[in-house]
Coordinates of C-alpha atoms and ligand atoms in Angstrom, one line a residue:
M1 CA 81.1 69.7 88.7
A2 CA 84.0 69.3 90.9
E3 CA 85.6 72.8 92.0
K4 CA 88.7 72.9 90.7
S5 CA 91.7 73.0 93.0
F6 CA 94.2 75.9 93.6
N7 CA 97.1 76.1 91.8
A8 CA 100.1 78.5 92.8
F9 CA 102.1 77.8 89.2
E10 CA 98.9 78.6 86.8
M11 CA 98.2 81.4 89.0
A12 CA 102.1 82.7 88.5
Q13 CA 101.4 82.0 84.7
A14 CA 98.2 83.9 84.7
Q15 CA 99.8 87.1 86.7
F16 CA 102.7 87.0 84.0
D17 CA 100.4 86.2 80.6
Q18 CA 98.3 89.8 82.1
I19 CA 101.9 91.7 82.2
A20 CA 103.3 90.3 79.3
D21 CA 100.1 91.3 77.2
L22 CA 101.0 94.9 78.7
L23 CA 104.3 94.6 77.7
D24 CA 103.5 93.7 74.0
L25 CA 106.4 90.5 75.0
E26 CA 107.4 89.1 71.6
N27 CA 106.3 85.3 71.3
G28 CA 109.5 83.5 71.8
T29 CA 110.5 85.8 75.3
R30 CA 106.6 84.9 76.5
K31 CA 106.8 81.3 75.9
F32 CA 110.6 81.6 77.4
L33 CA 110.0 83.2 80.7
R34 CA 106.3 81.3 81.7
T35 CA 108.5 78.1 82.2
P36 CA 111.2 77.5 84.7
M37 CA 114.4 77.2 82.8
R38 CA 115.6 73.9 85.0
E39 CA 114.0 71.7 86.9
F40 CA 115.3 69.0 89.0
S41 CA 113.5 66.5 90.6
F42 CA 115.1 63.7 92.8
T43 CA 114.7 61.2 95.8
I44 CA 116.5 61.5 99.0
P45 CA 116.9 58.0 100.7
V46 CA 117.5 57.9 104.5
H47 CA 118.3 55.5 107.0
M48 CA 115.8 56.4 110.0
D49 CA 116.2 56.1 113.5
N50 CA 113.8 53.1 113.5
G51 CA 116.4 50.9 110.7
E52 CA 114.0 51.5 108.0
V53 CA 115.0 53.3 104.7
E54 CA 112.4 56.2 103.9
V55 CA 113.1 57.8 100.6
F56 CA 112.2 61.7 100.6
Q57 CA 111.0 63.7 97.3
G58 CA 113.0 66.9 96.5
F59 CA 113.0 69.3 94.2
R60 CA 114.7 72.5 93.1
I61 CA 113.5 74.8 90.3
Q62 CA 115.6 77.4 88.8
H63 CA 113.2 79.7 87.1
N64 CA 115.8 82.2 85.3
D65 CA 119.3 83.4 85.8
S66 CA 119.4 85.8 83.0
R67 CA 120.4 88.5 85.6
G68 CA 123.0 86.5 87.8
P69 CA 122.9 83.4 90.4
S70 CA 119.7 82.4 91.2
K71 CA 118.6 82.5 94.6
G72 CA 115.5 80.9 96.5
G73 CA 114.9 79.5 99.9
I74 CA 114.2 75.4 100.6
R75 CA 111.1 74.5 101.9
F76 CA 110.3 71.6 104.1
H77 CA 106.6 70.6 104.2
P78 CA 104.6 67.5 103.8
Q79 CA 102.1 69.2 101.1
E80 CA 104.9 70.3 98.8
T81 CA 104.3 69.9 95.5
I82 CA 106.5 70.8 92.1
D83 CA 103.9 73.6 90.7
T84 CA 104.3 75.6 94.0
V85 CA 108.1 75.4 94.1
R86 CA 108.0 76.2 90.3
A87 CA 105.6 79.0 91.3
L88 CA 107.6 80.6 93.9
S89 CA 111.0 80.3 91.8
M90 CA 109.1 82.4 89.2
W91 CA 108.0 84.9 91.9
M92 CA 111.4 84.9 93.1
S93 CA 112.9 85.9 89.3
W94 CA 110.4 89.1 89.7
K95 CA 111.5 90.4 93.2
C96 CA 115.2 89.9 92.7
A97 CA 114.5 92.1 89.7
V98 CA 112.5 94.9 91.1
V99 CA 114.9 95.7 93.8
E100 CA 117.3 95.0 91.1
I101 CA 120.0 93.2 92.7
P102 CA 121.9 90.8 90.2
L103 CA 120.3 87.5 90.9
G104 CA 117.7 85.2 89.4
G105 CA 114.9 83.7 90.9
S106 CA 114.8 79.8 92.0
K107 CA 112.9 77.8 94.6
G108 CA 113.5 74.4 96.4
G109 CA 111.6 71.7 98.6
V110 CA 111.3 68.5 100.2
I111 CA 108.1 66.6 100.9
C112 CA 108.7 65.9 104.5
D113 CA 107.4 67.0 108.0
P114 CA 109.8 67.9 110.2
H115 CA 108.0 67.8 113.1
N116 CA 107.8 63.8 113.0
L117 CA 111.6 63.8 112.1
S118 CA 114.6 63.5 114.5
A119 CA 117.4 66.3 114.4
R120 CA 119.3 63.2 112.8
E121 CA 117.0 62.5 110.3
Q122 CA 116.6 66.0 109.5
E123 CA 120.4 66.6 109.3
Q124 CA 120.5 63.3 106.6
I125 CA 117.6 64.9 104.3
C126 CA 119.7 68.4 104.3
R127 CA 122.9 66.3 103.1
G128 CA 121.1 64.4 100.8
W129 CA 119.9 67.4 99.3
V130 CA 123.2 68.8 98.4
R131 CA 124.5 65.3 97.3
A132 CA 121.5 65.3 94.7
M133 CA 122.1 68.9 93.7
V134 CA 125.8 69.4 94.0
R135 CA 126.5 69.6 90.6
N136 CA 123.8 72.5 89.9
V137 CA 123.8 74.9 92.9
G138 CA 126.9 76.9 94.0
P139 CA 128.0 80.8 94.7
A140 CA 128.1 81.1 90.7
A141 CA 125.2 79.2 90.1
D142 CA 122.3 78.9 92.7
V143 CA 122.3 79.9 96.3
P144 CA 119.7 78.3 98.6
A145 CA 118.3 79.8 101.8
P146 CA 115.8 79.2 104.8
D147 CA 112.1 78.8 103.6
V148 CA 109.1 77.4 105.8
M149 CA 110.3 75.1 107.9
T150 CA 114.0 75.4 107.9
N151 CA 116.4 77.7 109.8
A152 CA 120.0 78.3 110.3
Q153 CA 120.7 74.8 111.5
H154 CA 119.8 73.2 108.3
M155 CA 121.6 76.0 106.4
L156 CA 124.6 74.9 108.3
W157 CA 124.0 71.0 107.9
M158 CA 124.0 72.0 103.7
L159 CA 126.7 74.2 103.9
D160 CA 129.0 71.7 105.5
E161 CA 128.0 68.8 103.0
Y162 CA 128.8 71.1 100.2
E163 CA 132.2 72.2 101.4
S164 CA 133.0 68.8 102.3
I165 CA 132.3 67.4 98.6
Q166 CA 134.3 70.9 97.5
G167 CA 137.1 70.0 99.5
S168 CA 137.0 74.1 100.3
K169 CA 135.5 76.7 102.4
N170 CA 132.5 77.9 100.3
P171 CA 130.3 80.2 102.6
G172 CA 128.8 82.1 99.8
F173 CA 126.9 78.6 98.4
I174 CA 124.2 79.4 100.9
T175 CA 122.6 82.0 103.3
G176 CA 120.4 82.2 106.5
K177 CA 123.5 81.1 108.1
P178 CA 123.8 82.2 112.0
V179 CA 125.5 85.3 112.6
G180 CA 129.1 84.6 113.4
M181 CA 129.1 81.3 111.1
G182 CA 128.5 83.5 107.9
G183 CA 125.5 85.3 108.5
S184 CA 124.8 88.9 108.0
L185 CA 123.7 91.4 110.6
G186 CA 120.4 93.1 109.9
R187 CA 118.9 90.2 108.6
T188 CA 116.5 89.5 111.4
E189 CA 115.3 93.1 110.7
A190 CA 115.2 93.3 107.0
T191 CA 112.1 92.4 106.1
G192 CA 110.0 94.3 108.3
Y193 CA 112.5 97.5 108.1
G194 CA 112.3 97.0 104.4
V195 CA 108.2 97.2 104.5
I196 CA 108.6 100.4 106.7
F197 CA 111.4 102.1 103.9
T198 CA 108.8 101.8 101.5
L199 CA 105.8 102.6 103.8
R200 CA 107.8 106.3 104.8
E201 CA 107.8 106.8 100.7
A202 CA 104.3 106.4 100.3
L203 CA 103.7 108.5 103.3
K204 CA 105.8 111.4 101.8
E205 CA 104.2 110.7 98.0
L206 CA 100.8 111.2 99.8
G207 CA 101.8 114.2 101.8
L208 CA 101.4 112.6 105.2
R209 CA 103.9 112.8 108.5
P210 CA 104.4 109.3 109.7
D211 CA 103.9 110.8 113.4
N212 CA 99.9 111.8 112.2
T213 CA 99.3 108.4 110.9
L214 CA 97.8 105.2 112.7
A215 CA 98.5 101.6 111.5
S216 CA 96.9 98.3 112.4
V217 CA 99.0 94.9 111.9
Q218 CA 98.2 91.6 110.7
G219 CA 100.5 89.1 112.4
F220 CA 103.2 89.4 114.9
G221 CA 105.8 87.3 113.7
N222 CA 109.2 88.5 112.3
V223 CA 108.1 90.6 109.8
A224 CA 105.3 92.5 111.9
I225 CA 107.7 92.8 114.8
Y226 CA 110.0 95.1 113.1
A227 CA 108.1 96.6 111.2
I228 CA 106.3 98.0 114.1
Q229 CA 109.5 99.0 115.6
L230 CA 110.7 101.2 112.8
Y231 CA 107.5 102.7 112.2
T232 CA 106.7 103.5 115.9
Q233 CA 110.5 104.7 115.9
M234 CA 109.3 107.3 113.1
G235 CA 106.6 108.6 115.3
G236 CA 103.6 106.5 113.6
K237 CA 101.1 104.7 116.1
V238 CA 100.2 101.2 116.3
I239 CA 96.8 100.5 117.8
C240 CA 96.2 97.1 116.9
V241 CA 97.9 93.8 116.0
S242 CA 96.5 90.3 115.4
C243 CA 98.0 86.7 115.7
W244 CA 96.9 83.1 115.8
D245 CA 96.1 81.6 119.2
Q246 CA 97.6 78.1 118.8
K247 CA 95.9 76.8 121.9
E248 CA 92.5 77.8 120.6
Q249 CA 93.0 77.8 117.0
V250 CA 91.7 81.2 116.4
S251 CA 93.0 84.2 115.5
Y252 CA 92.7 87.4 117.9
A253 CA 93.2 91.2 117.9
Y254 CA 94.3 93.0 120.4
R255 CA 93.8 96.7 120.6
K256 CA 94.9 99.5 122.6
A257 CA 93.4 103.0 121.5
D258 CA 96.5 105.3 122.5
G259 CA 99.0 102.9 120.7
I260 CA 100.5 99.6 121.6
D261 CA 103.4 99.1 123.6
L262 CA 106.0 96.6 121.4
D263 CA 107.9 95.7 124.3
E264 CA 105.4 95.0 126.8
L265 CA 103.7 92.6 124.0
K266 CA 106.7 90.9 123.0
G267 CA 107.3 89.8 126.5
I268 CA 103.9 87.8 126.4
T269 CA 104.6 86.6 122.9
D270 CA 105.7 82.9 122.2
R271 CA 108.2 81.9 119.5
F272 CA 105.6 81.2 117.0
G273 CA 104.4 85.1 117.1
G274 CA 101.7 84.2 119.4
I275 CA 100.3 86.7 122.4
D276 CA 99.3 85.6 125.5
K277 CA 95.3 86.4 125.4
T278 CA 94.8 86.5 129.4
K279 CA 98.1 88.1 130.4
A280 CA 97.1 91.0 126.9
A281 CA 93.7 91.7 128.6
S282 CA 95.3 92.2 131.9
L283 CA 97.7 94.7 130.5
G284 CA 94.3 96.6 129.4
Y285 CA 94.4 95.5 125.9
D286 CA 90.9 94.6 123.8
V287 CA 90.7 91.6 123.0
L288 CA 88.6 91.2 119.6
P289 CA 88.1 89.1 117.1
G290 CA 91.2 88.3 114.8
D291 CA 89.6 89.6 111.6
E292 CA 88.5 93.1 113.4
W293 CA 92.5 93.9 112.5
I294 CA 91.2 95.2 109.4
E295 CA 88.2 97.3 110.4
Q296 CA 90.2 99.7 112.9
D297 CA 89.8 103.3 112.1
V298 CA 93.5 103.4 111.0
D299 CA 95.5 105.1 108.3
V300 CA 97.6 102.4 107.4
L301 CA 97.2 98.2 106.9
I302 CA 100.1 96.2 107.2
P303 CA 98.9 92.9 106.3
A304 CA 102.4 90.7 107.7
A305 CA 100.8 87.1 108.6
L306 CA 99.5 84.8 105.5
E307 CA 98.0 85.1 102.1
N308 CA 94.7 85.7 101.4
Q309 CA 93.6 87.7 104.5
V310 CA 92.7 91.1 102.0
N311 CA 89.7 89.3 100.1
G312 CA 86.6 90.7 98.5
E313 CA 84.8 90.2 101.8
T314 CA 87.1 91.6 104.4
I315 CA 88.6 94.5 102.4
K316 CA 84.5 95.9 102.3
K317 CA 85.1 96.3 106.3
A318 CA 88.0 98.5 106.2
S319 CA 87.8 102.0 107.1
N320 CA 87.5 104.8 104.9
R321 CA 90.6 106.7 106.7
V322 CA 92.5 103.8 105.2
K323 CA 94.8 105.4 102.4
I324 CA 97.9 102.7 102.4
I325 CA 98.2 98.9 102.5
A326 CA 101.8 97.9 102.9
E327 CA 102.1 94.2 102.2
G328 CA 104.5 92.4 104.4
A329 CA 103.2 88.8 104.1
N330 CA 103.8 87.0 100.6
G331 CA 100.4 87.1 98.8
P332 CA 97.8 88.8 101.2
T333 CA 95.4 90.0 98.7
T334 CA 93.3 88.5 96.1
P335 CA 92.5 90.0 92.8
E336 CA 88.6 90.8 93.8
A337 CA 90.4 92.9 96.6
D338 CA 92.6 94.6 94.6
E339 CA 89.6 95.8 92.2
I340 CA 88.2 97.2 95.4
I341 CA 91.2 98.8 96.4
K342 CA 91.4 100.6 93.0
D343 CA 88.1 101.9 93.3
R344 CA 88.7 103.2 96.8
G345 CA 92.2 104.8 95.8
I346 CA 94.1 103.2 98.1
F347 CA 97.8 103.2 97.7
V348 CA 99.3 99.5 97.7
I349 CA 102.8 98.9 98.3
P350 CA 102.8 95.0 96.6
D351 CA 104.2 92.2 98.4
F352 CA 107.1 91.8 96.2
L353 CA 108.3 95.0 96.7
A354 CA 107.2 95.8 100.1
N355 CA 108.7 92.8 101.8
A356 CA 111.9 92.4 99.4
G357 CA 114.1 93.7 102.0
G358 CA 114.8 89.7 103.4
V359 CA 116.1 88.6 99.5
T360 CA 117.9 91.8 99.1
C361 CA 119.9 91.5 102.6
S362 CA 120.5 87.5 101.7
Y363 CA 122.1 89.3 98.7
F364 CA 124.2 91.3 100.9
E365 CA 125.1 88.2 103.2
Q366 CA 125.7 86.7 99.8
V367 CA 128.3 89.2 98.8
Q368 CA 129.9 89.4 102.6
S369 CA 130.3 85.8 102.4
N370 CA 132.4 85.5 99.1
M371 CA 134.6 88.2 100.4
N372 CA 134.5 86.6 103.6
Y373 CA 134.6 90.3 105.2
F374 CA 131.7 91.4 107.1
W375 CA 129.8 94.5 107.5
E376 CA 128.4 96.3 110.8
K377 CA 124.8 96.4 111.2
D378 CA 124.1 99.9 110.5
E379 CA 126.0 99.6 106.9
V380 CA 124.0 96.8 106.1
L381 CA 120.6 98.3 106.9
G382 CA 121.8 102.1 105.2
K383 CA 122.6 100.0 101.6
L384 CA 118.9 98.0 102.5
D385 CA 116.9 101.6 102.8
I386 CA 119.2 102.7 99.6
K387 CA 117.7 99.8 97.6
M388 CA 114.5 99.7 99.1
T389 CA 113.9 103.3 98.4
A390 CA 115.2 103.3 94.8
A391 CA 113.1 100.5 94.1
F392 CA 109.8 102.1 95.7
Q393 CA 110.5 105.1 93.6
A394 CA 111.2 103.2 90.4
V395 CA 107.9 101.3 90.3
L396 CA 106.2 104.7 91.9
E397 CA 107.6 106.5 88.5
M398 CA 106.1 103.6 86.2
S399 CA 102.9 103.7 87.9
K400 CA 102.4 107.7 87.4
K401 CA 104.1 107.7 83.9
K402 CA 102.3 104.5 82.8
K403 CA 98.9 105.3 84.6
L404 CA 99.1 101.6 86.2
Y405 CA 97.9 100.2 89.4
M406 CA 101.1 99.8 92.2
R407 CA 100.9 95.9 91.9
D408 CA 100.4 96.1 87.4
A409 CA 103.8 98.7 87.4
A410 CA 105.8 96.4 90.0
Y411 CA 105.2 93.8 87.6
V412 CA 106.1 95.6 84.6
I413 CA 109.7 96.3 85.7
A414 CA 110.4 93.3 87.0
I415 CA 109.4 91.4 84.1
N416 CA 110.7 93.7 81.6
R417 CA 114.2 93.7 83.5
V418 CA 114.3 89.8 82.9
A419 CA 112.9 90.1 79.4
Q420 CA 115.9 92.4 78.7
A421 CA 118.6 90.5 80.0
S422 CA 117.6 87.2 78.6
K423 CA 117.3 88.9 75.2
D424 CA 120.8 90.8 75.7
R425 CA 122.3 87.6 76.3
G426 CA 121.1 86.4 73.1
W427 CA 118.5 83.6 74.6
V428 CA 115.3 84.6 73.1
Ligands
LIG501 P1 106.3 84.4 111.4 O1 105.9 83.0 111.2 O2 107.6 85.0 111.8 O3 105.1 85.3 112.2 C1 103.4 85.3 111.6 C2 102.5 85.6 112.5 O4 101.6 85.6 111.8 C3 102.6 85.3 113.5 O5 102.3 86.4 114.7 C4 101.3 84.4 113.8 O6 100.7 84.3 115.2 C5 100.4 85.1 112.8 N1 99.0 84.6 112.2 C6 99.3 83.1 111.6 N2 98.1 82.9 111.1 C7 97.5 83.9 111.6 C8 95.9 84.6 111.2 N3 94.9 83.5 110.9 N4 95.3 85.6 111.9 C9 96.4 86.5 112.3 N5 98.1 86.2 112.5 C10 97.9 85.4 111.8 O7 106.1 84.7 110.1 P2 106.8 85.7 109.3 O8 108.3 85.6 108.9 O9 106.9 87.1 110.2 O10 106.3 86.2 107.9 C11 105.0 86.6 107.7 C12 104.8 86.7 106.1 O11 105.9 87.7 105.3 C13 104.7 85.2 105.9 O12 103.4 85.4 104.3 C14 105.9 85.1 104.8 O13 106.1 84.5 104.0 C15 106.4 86.8 104.4 N6 107.6 86.9 104.4 C16 108.6 86.7 105.5 C17 110.2 87.2 105.1 C18 111.0 87.0 106.0 O14 112.0 87.6 106.1 N7 110.8 87.0 107.5 C19 110.3 87.8 103.9 C20 109.2 87.8 103.1 C21 108.0 87.6 103.0

């Protein structure tokens, strides 16, 4: 029998069904929330540099906007599918709800590979995406952002197209803009710092002082670097990081028993978060196979690279000393690993709570853009801390009250909030 291929939307629906059972959600509400409210699938014709016309497929899925305008990134990817975008839009609804920001969930995409497109061709795709969606997006309806293989430049082209059509300035149409062009200070740090705000609370809950703890981190990109920076400032020590070696197409872990030096490692890291192996060795780091990041004798594991890394096999190699897993990446832990983590009594800060600092700061960017008044960095990060801490405490309280695994507690809160808003509006 052929193996069934992985379908992200089926997985998102299965997760939802499990929590819907737990919440005993009414049938109508259940049917409504397990399917996106609106789906747009459209073509984007582009005059290519070679004179031919190429037609790209674009998507926007708005899962639920009962709690406010929907929010979600736009991905450019050659393997993009409508089901991936559907799943991601649903996860955005839960992520915004769990940190209690007044936004719904959406996601967009275009099937394309920016590596093989000139800047002009990419600009035409961005402008075409906006022309196709202009009636159904906007500051009060649905606000896009960067995601896989899209960046601040793409967001500016999209903003420019939107404003040209509207005939007015509307910086709140999109987030992820460069600072000085409507972007928010603190956005670069937001996701990594958010992970550590929640970790700080988890340590408190377990009666641990950060300066008595060691951590190992998978990844050395945006999320990992700022997580390491704040954790180190709190007194914690990171003894191992791992990353992908682009040249050799394998991952390596870099270990220093008395703690890695963040600035030293950043100085030998490329823009994709890959550390120079030879230079690291000459600086006294042990160079290990990449998988060994999870085997270190530490209190805290921070997966901050990609999905499916903490799985049934790898979690068995984690040291007995591990007390907390703070999920910086999206979907780093498989359901099989979850069962082992539960048995071992390891405390998990689930991904859509731990890494929600990014979308929370994007919400702050939306607010600042709509006012055309921009906050100082300390103000942004202070507000972020308040939001993340409150969200963590609410999930912790739910997990204690109902004796739920932290991931399930986070889902219960998020799904309940979206269900309630949909009900209060009289939709279900
Ligand atoms: P990034 O591209 O900046 O960094 C990714 C890092 O992972 C790099 O250091 C890379 O070398 C490493 N890596 C890749 N494959 C690896 C492997 N097999 N083993 C070890 N390391 C590997 O990405 P990022 O923005 O830091 O995002 C990391 C994760 O966090 C992703 O799952 C992303 O979806 C999630 N996330 C990011 C944000 C954000 O604001 N950046 C927000 C929410 C969630």
